[in-house]
PDB file of C-alpha atoms in Angstrom:
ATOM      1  CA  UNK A  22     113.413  99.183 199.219  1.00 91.00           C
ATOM      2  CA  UNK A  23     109.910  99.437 199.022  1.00 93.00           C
ATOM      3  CA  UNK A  24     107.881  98.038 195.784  1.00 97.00           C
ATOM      4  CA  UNK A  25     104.047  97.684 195.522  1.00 98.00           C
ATOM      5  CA  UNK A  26     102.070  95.288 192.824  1.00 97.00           C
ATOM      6  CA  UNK A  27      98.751  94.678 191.496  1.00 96.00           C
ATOM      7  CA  UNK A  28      97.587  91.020 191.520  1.00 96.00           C
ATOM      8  CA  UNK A  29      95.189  90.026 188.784  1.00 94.00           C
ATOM      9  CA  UNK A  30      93.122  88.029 189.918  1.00 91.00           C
ATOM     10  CA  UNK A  31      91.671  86.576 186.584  1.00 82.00           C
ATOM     11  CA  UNK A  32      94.900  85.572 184.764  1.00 83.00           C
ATOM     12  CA  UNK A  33      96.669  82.753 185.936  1.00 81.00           C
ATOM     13  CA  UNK A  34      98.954  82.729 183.661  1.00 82.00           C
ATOM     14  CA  UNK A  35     101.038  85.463 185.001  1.00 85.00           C
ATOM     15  CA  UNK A  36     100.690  83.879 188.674  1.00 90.00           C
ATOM     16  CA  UNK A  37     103.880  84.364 190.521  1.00 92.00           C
ATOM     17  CA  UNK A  38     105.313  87.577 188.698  1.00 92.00           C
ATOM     18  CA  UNK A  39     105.068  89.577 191.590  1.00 95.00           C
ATOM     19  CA  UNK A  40     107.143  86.711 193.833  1.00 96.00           C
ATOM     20  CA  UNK A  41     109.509  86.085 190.845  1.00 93.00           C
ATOM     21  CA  UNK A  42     110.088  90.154 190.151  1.00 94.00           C
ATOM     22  CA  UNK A  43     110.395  91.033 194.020  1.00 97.00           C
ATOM     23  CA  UNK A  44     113.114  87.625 194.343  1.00 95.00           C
ATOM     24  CA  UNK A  45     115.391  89.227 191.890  1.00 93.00           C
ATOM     25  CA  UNK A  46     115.370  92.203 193.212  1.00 96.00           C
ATOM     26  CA  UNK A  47     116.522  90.706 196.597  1.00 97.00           C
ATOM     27  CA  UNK A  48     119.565  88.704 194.429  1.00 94.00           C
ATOM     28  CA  UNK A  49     120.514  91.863 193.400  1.00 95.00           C
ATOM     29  CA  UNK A  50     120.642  93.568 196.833  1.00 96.00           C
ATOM     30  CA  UNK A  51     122.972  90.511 197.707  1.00 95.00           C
ATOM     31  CA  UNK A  52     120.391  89.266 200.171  1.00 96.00           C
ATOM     32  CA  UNK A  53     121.200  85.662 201.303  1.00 95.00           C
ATOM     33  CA  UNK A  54     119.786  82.697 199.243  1.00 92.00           C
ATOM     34  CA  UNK A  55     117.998  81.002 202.624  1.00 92.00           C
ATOM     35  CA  UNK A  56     116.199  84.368 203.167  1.00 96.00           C
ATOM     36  CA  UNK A  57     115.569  84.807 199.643  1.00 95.00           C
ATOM     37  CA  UNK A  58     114.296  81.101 199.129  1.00 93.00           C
ATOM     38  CA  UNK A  59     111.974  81.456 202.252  1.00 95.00           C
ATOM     39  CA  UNK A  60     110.707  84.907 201.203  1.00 96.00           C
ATOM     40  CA  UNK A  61     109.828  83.079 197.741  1.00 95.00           C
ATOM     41  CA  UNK A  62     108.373  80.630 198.712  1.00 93.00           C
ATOM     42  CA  UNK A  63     105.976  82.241 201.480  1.00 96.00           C
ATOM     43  CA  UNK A  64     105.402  84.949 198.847  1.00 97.00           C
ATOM     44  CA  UNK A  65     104.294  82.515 195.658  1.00 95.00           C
ATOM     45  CA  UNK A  66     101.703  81.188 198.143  1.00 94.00           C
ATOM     46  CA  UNK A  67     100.017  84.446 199.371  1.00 96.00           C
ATOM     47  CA  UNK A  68      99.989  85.011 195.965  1.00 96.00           C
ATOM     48  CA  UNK A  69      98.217  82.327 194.619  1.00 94.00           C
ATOM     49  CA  UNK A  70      95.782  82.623 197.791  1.00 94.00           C
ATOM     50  CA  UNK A  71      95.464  86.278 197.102  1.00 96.00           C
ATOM     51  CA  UNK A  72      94.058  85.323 193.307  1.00 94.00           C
ATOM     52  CA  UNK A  73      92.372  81.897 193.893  1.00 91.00           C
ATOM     53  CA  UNK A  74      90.745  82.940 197.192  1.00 93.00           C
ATOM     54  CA  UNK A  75      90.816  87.054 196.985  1.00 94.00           C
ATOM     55  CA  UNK A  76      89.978  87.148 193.665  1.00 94.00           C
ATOM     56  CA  UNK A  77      93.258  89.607 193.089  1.00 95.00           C
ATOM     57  CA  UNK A  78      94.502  92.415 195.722  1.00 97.00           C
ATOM     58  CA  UNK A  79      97.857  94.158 195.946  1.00 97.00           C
ATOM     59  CA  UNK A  80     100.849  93.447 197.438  1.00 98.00           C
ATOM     60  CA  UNK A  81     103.851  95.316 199.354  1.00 98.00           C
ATOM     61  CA  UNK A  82     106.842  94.119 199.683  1.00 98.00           C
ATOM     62  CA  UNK A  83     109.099  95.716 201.851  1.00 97.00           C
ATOM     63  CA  UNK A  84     113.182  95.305 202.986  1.00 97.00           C
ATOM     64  CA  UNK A  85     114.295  97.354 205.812  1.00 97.00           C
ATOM     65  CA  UNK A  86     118.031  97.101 207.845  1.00 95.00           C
ATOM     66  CA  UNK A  87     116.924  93.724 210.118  1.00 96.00           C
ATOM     67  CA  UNK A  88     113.746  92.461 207.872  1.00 97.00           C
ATOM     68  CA  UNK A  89     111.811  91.052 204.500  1.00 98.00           C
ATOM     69  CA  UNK A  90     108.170  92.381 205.338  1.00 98.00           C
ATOM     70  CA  UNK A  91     105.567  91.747 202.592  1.00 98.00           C
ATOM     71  CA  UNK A  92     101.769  92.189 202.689  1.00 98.00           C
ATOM     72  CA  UNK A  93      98.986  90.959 200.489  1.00 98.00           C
ATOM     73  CA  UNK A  94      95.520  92.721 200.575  1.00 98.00           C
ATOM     74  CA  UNK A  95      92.245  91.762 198.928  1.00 96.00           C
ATOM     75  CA  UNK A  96      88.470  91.799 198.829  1.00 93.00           C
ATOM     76  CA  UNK A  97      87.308  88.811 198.862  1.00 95.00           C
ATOM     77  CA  UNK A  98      85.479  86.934 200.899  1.00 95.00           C
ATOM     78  CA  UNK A  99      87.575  86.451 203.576  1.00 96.00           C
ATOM     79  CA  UNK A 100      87.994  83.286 205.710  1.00 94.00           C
ATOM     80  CA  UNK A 101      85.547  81.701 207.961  1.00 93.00           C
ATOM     81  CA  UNK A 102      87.660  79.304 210.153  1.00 93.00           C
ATOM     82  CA  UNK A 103      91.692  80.286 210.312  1.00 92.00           C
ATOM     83  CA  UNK A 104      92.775  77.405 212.242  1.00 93.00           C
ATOM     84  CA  UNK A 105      91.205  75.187 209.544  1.00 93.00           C
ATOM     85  CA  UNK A 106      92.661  77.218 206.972  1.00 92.00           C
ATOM     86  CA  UNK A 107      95.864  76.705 208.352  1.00 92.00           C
ATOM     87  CA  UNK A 108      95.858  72.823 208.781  1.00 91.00           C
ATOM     88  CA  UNK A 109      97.630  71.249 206.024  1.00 89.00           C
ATOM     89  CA  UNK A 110      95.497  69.670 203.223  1.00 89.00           C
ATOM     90  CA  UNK A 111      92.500  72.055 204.310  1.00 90.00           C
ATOM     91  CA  UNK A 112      91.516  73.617 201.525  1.00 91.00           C
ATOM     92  CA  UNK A 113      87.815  75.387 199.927  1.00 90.00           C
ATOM     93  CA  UNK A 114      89.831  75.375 196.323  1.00 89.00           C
ATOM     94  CA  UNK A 115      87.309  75.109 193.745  1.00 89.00           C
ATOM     95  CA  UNK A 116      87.941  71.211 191.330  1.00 90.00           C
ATOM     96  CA  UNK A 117      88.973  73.444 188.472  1.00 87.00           C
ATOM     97  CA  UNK A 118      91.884  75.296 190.604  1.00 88.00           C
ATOM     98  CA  UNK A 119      92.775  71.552 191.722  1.00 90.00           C
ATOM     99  CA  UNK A 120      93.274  70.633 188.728  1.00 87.00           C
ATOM    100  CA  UNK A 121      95.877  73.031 188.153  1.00 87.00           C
ATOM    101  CA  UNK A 122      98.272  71.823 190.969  1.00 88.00           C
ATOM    102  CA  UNK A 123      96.709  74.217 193.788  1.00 89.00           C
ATOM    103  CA  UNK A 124      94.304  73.620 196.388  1.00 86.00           C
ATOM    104  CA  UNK A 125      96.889  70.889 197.795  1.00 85.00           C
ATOM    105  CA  UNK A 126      95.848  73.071 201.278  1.00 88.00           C
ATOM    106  CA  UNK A 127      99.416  73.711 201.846  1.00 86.00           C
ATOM    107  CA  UNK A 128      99.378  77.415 200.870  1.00 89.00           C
ATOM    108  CA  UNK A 129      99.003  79.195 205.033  1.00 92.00           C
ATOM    109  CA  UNK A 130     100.997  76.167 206.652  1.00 90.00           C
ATOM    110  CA  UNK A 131     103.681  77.011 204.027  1.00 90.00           C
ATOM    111  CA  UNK A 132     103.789  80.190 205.024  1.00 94.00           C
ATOM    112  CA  UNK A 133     104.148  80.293 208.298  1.00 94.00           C
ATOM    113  CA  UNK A 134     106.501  77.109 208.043  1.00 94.00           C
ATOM    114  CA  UNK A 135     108.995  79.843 205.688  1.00 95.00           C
ATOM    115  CA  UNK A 136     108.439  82.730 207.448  1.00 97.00           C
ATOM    116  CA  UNK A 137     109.665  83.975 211.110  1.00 98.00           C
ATOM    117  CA  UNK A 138     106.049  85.897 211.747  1.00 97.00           C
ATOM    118  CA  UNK A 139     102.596  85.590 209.916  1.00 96.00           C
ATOM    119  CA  UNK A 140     100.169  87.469 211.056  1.00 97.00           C
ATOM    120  CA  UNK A 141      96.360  87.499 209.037  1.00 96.00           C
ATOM    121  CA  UNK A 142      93.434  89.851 209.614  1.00 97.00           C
ATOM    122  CA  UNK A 143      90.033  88.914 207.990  1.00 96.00           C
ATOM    123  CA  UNK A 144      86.684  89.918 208.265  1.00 96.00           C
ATOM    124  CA  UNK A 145      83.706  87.588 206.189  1.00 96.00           C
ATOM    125  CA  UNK A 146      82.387  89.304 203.422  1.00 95.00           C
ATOM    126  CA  UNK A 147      85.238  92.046 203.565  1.00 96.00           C
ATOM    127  CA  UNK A 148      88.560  90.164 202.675  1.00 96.00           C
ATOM    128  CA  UNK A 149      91.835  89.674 204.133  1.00 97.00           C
ATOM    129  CA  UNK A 150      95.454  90.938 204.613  1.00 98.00           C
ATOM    130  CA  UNK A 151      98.319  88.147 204.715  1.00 97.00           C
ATOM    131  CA  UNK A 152     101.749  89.628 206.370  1.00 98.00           C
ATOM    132  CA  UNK A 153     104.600  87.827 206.327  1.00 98.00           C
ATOM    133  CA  UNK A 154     107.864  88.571 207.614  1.00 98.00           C
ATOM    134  CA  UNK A 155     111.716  86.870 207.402  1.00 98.00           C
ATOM    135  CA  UNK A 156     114.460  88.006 209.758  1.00 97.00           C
ATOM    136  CA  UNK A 157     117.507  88.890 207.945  1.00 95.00           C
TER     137      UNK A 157
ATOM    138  CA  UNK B  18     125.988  66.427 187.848  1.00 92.00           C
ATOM    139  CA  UNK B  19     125.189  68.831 185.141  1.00 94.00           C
ATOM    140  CA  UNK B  20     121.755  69.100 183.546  1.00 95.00           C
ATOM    141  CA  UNK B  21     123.903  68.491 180.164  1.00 95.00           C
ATOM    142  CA  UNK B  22     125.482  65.084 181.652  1.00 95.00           C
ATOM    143  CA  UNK B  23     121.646  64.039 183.094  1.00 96.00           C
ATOM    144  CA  UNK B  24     120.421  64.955 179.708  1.00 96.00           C
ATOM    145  CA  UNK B  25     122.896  62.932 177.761  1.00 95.00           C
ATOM    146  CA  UNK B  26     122.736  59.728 180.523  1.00 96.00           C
ATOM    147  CA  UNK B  27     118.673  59.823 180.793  1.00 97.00           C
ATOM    148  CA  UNK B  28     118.607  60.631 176.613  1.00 97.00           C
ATOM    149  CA  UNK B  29     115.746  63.160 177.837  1.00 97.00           C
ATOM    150  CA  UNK B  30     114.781  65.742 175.215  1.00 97.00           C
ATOM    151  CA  UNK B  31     115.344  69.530 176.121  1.00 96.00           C
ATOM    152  CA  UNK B  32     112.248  71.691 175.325  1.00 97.00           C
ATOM    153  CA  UNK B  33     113.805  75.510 176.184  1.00 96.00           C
ATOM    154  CA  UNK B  34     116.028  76.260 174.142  1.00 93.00           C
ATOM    155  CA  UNK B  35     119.524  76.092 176.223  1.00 87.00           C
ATOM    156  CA  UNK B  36     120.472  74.226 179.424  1.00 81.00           C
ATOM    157  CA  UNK B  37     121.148  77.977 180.660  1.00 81.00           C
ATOM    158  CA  UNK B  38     124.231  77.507 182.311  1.00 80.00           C
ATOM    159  CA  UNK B  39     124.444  74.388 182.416  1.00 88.00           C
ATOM    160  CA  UNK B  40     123.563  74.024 186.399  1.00 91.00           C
ATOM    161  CA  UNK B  41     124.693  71.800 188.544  1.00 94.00           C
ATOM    162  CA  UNK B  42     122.224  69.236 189.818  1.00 96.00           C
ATOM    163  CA  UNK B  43     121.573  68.612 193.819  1.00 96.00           C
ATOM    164  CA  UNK B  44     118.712  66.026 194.434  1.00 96.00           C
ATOM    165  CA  UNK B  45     115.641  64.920 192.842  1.00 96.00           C
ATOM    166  CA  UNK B  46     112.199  65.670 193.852  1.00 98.00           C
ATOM    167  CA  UNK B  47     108.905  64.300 191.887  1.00 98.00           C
ATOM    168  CA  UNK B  48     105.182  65.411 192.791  1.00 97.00           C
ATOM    169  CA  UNK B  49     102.406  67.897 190.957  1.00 96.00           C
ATOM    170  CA  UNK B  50     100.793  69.244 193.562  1.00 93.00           C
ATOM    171  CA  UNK B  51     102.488  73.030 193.366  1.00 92.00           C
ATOM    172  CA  UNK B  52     102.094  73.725 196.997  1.00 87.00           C
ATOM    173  CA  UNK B  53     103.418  70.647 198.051  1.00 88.00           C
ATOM    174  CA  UNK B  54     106.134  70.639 195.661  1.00 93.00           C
ATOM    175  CA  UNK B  55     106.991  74.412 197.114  1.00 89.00           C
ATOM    176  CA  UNK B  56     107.705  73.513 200.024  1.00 86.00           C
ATOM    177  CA  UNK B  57     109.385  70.153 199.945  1.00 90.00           C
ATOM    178  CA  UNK B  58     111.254  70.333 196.989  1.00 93.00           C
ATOM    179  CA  UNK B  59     115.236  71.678 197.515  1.00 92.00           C
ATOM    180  CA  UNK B  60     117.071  74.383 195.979  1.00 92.00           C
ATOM    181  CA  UNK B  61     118.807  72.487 192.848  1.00 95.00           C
ATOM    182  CA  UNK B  62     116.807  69.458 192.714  1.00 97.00           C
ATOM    183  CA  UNK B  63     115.436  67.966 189.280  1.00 98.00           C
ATOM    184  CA  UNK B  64     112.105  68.449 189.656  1.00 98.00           C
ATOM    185  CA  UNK B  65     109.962  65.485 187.734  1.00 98.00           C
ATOM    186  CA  UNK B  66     106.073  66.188 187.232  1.00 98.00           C
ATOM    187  CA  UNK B  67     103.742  65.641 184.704  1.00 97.00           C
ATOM    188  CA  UNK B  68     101.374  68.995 185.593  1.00 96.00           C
ATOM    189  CA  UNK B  69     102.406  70.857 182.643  1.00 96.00           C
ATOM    190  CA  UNK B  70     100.260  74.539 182.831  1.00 94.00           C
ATOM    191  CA  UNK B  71     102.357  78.050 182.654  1.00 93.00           C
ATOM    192  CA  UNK B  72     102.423  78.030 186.294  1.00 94.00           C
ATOM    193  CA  UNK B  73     105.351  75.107 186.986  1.00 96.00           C
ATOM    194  CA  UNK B  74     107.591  77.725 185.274  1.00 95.00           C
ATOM    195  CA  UNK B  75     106.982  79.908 189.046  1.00 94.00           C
ATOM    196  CA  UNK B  76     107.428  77.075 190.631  1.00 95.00           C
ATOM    197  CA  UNK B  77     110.399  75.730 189.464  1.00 95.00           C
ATOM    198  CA  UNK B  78     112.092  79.309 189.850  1.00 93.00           C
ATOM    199  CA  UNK B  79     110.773  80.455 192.850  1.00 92.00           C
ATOM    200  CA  UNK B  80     111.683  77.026 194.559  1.00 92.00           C
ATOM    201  CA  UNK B  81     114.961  77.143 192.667  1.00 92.00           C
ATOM    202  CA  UNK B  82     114.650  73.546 190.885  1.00 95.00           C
ATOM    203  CA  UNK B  83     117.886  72.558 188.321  1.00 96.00           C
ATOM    204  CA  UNK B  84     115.263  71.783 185.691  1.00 97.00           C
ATOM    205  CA  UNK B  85     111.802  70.668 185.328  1.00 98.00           C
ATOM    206  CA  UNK B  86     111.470  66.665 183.704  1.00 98.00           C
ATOM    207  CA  UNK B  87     107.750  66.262 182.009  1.00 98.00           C
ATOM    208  CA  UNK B  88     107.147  62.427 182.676  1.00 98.00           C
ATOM    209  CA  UNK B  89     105.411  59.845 180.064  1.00 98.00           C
ATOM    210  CA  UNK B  90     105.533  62.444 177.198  1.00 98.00           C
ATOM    211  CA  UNK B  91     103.285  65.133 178.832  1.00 97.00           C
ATOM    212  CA  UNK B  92     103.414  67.943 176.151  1.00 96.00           C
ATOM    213  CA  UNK B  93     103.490  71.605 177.463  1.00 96.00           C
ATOM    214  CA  UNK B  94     100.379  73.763 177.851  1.00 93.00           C
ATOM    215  CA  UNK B  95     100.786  76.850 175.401  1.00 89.00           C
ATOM    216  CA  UNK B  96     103.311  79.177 176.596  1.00 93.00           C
ATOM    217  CA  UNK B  97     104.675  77.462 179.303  1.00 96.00           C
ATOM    218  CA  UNK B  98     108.343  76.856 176.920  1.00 97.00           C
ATOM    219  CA  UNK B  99     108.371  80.383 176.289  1.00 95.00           C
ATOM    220  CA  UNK B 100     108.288  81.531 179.555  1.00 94.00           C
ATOM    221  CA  UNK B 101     110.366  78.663 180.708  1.00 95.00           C
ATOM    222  CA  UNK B 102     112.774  80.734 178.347  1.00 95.00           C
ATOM    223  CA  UNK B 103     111.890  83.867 179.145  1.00 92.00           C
ATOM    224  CA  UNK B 104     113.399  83.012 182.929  1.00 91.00           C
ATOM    225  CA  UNK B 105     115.944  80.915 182.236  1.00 92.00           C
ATOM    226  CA  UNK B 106     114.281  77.666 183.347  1.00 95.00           C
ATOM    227  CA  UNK B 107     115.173  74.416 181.681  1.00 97.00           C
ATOM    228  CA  UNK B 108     112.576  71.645 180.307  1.00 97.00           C
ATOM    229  CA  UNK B 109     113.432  68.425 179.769  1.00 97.00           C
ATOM    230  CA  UNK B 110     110.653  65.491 178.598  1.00 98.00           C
ATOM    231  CA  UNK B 111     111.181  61.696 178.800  1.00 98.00           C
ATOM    232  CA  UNK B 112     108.297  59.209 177.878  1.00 98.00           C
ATOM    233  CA  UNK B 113     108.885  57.190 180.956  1.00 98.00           C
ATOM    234  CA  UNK B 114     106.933  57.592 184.587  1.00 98.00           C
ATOM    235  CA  UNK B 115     107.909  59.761 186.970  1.00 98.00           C
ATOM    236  CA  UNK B 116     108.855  56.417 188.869  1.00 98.00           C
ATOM    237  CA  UNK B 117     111.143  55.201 186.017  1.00 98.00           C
ATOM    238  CA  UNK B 118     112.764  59.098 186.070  1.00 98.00           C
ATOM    239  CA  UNK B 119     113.491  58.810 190.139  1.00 97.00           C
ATOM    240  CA  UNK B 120     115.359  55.443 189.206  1.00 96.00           C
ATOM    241  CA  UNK B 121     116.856  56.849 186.715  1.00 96.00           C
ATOM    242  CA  UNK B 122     118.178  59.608 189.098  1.00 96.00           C
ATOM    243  CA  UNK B 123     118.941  56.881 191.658  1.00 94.00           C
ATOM    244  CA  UNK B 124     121.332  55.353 189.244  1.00 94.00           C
ATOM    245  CA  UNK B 125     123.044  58.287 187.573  1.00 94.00           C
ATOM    246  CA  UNK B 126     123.911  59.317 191.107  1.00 91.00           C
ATOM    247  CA  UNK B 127     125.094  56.234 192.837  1.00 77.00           C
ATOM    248  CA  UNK B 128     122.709  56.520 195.293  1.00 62.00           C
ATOM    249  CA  UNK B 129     124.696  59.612 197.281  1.00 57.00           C
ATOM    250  CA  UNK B 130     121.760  61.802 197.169  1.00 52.00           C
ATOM    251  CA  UNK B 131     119.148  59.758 198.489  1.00 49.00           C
TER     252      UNK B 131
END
């Protein structure tokens, strides 16, 4: 199964569709709920980053016979430091994201925590793609 | 415990419009910072916050909370009971803390699940 989505990065309101859509679809492929919980979770987060940080992107989300793979690309500004960005409670969220529950710096260490392989490639100025992948 | 028995003990009001299922309850969790919340919180938990914006309704479902408690009377941002509804997620409020909730928790469950 292969589905692709468009993240808005201007309405928060609909953050999380993408995750919420692609975690049904995994129910109904009688996936098992640890994989599916792990994909969810890992997913919401490179979600969020992808609009808070990316200013929107697209994602693709992926199940093949032996794994969940699911990858978020965007054009932002990509990130400056990864091994800060990936130290829990490091965070560049603006106060008004902060205020909304996010910037908590927990979004990358979540990730990887979730998933079985995260791998990130970013360039300053260009943006960034987030893959994640969970072992079934 | 059901959310309809921890709704009747706690006399918590339910915001969405059915306790959808009725689910059973596993644990209790309380925090509002999302990210954190995502990945501590277990699958089943009551989850007891007072962020109330549209996007605790992905939370709670992706994260696979029982229900969502709004603590000291936090009202809903616009939309957020709708699309609690919209994906089945329940919505309780209770005028006490989140503090006050947890004990409440503690009590109702005999102390087994923490």
């Amino acid at each position: 199964m292969l589905k692709h989505y468009n993240i808005d990065g201007q309405d928060f309101s609909i953050a999380g569709e993408a995750s919420s859509d692609f975690k049904r679809r995994l129910k109904k492929l009688g996936i098992s709920p640890d994989v599916i919980r792990r994909v969810a979770i890992a997913m919401y987060e490179a979600e969020i980053n992808t609009i808070i940080h990316g200013g929107g992107g697209e994602c693709d989300a992926e199940v093949s016979n032996d794994k969940i793979t699911v990858t978020f690309t965007d054009h932002g500004p990509g990130i400056k430091d990864i091994d800060l960005a990936m130290q829990e409670g490091y965070s560049t969220a603006t106060e008004q994201i902060r205020e909304l529950g996010f910037g908590a710096g927990m979004g990358l260490p979540n990730i990887k925590n979730y998933t079985d392989d995260m791998e990130i490639e970013t360039e300053v100025g260009k943006g960034t793609v987030v893959r994640l992948i969970v072992k079934l | 415990m059901k959310v309809s028995e921890y709704i009747k003990l706690g006399g918590y009001e339910l915001l969405t419009k059915s306790d959808y299922g009725d689910r059973e309850i596993d644990g209790c969790y309380t925090g509002d910072l999302l990210s954190w919340v995502m990945g501590r919180a277990e699958e089943d938990n009551v989850w007891i916050t007072v962020m109330s914006n549209i996007n605790i309704v992905a939370v709670a479902s992706l994260s696979g909370a029982a229900c969502i408690v709004l603590a000291e009377g936090v009202s809903p941002d616009e939309g957020v009971i709708k699309k609690a509804d919209a994906q089945d997620i329940i919505v309780l409020r209770s005028d006490k803390t989140a503090y006050e909730l947890c004990a409440d928790y503690f009590k109702f469950t005999n102390n087994d699940k923490l």
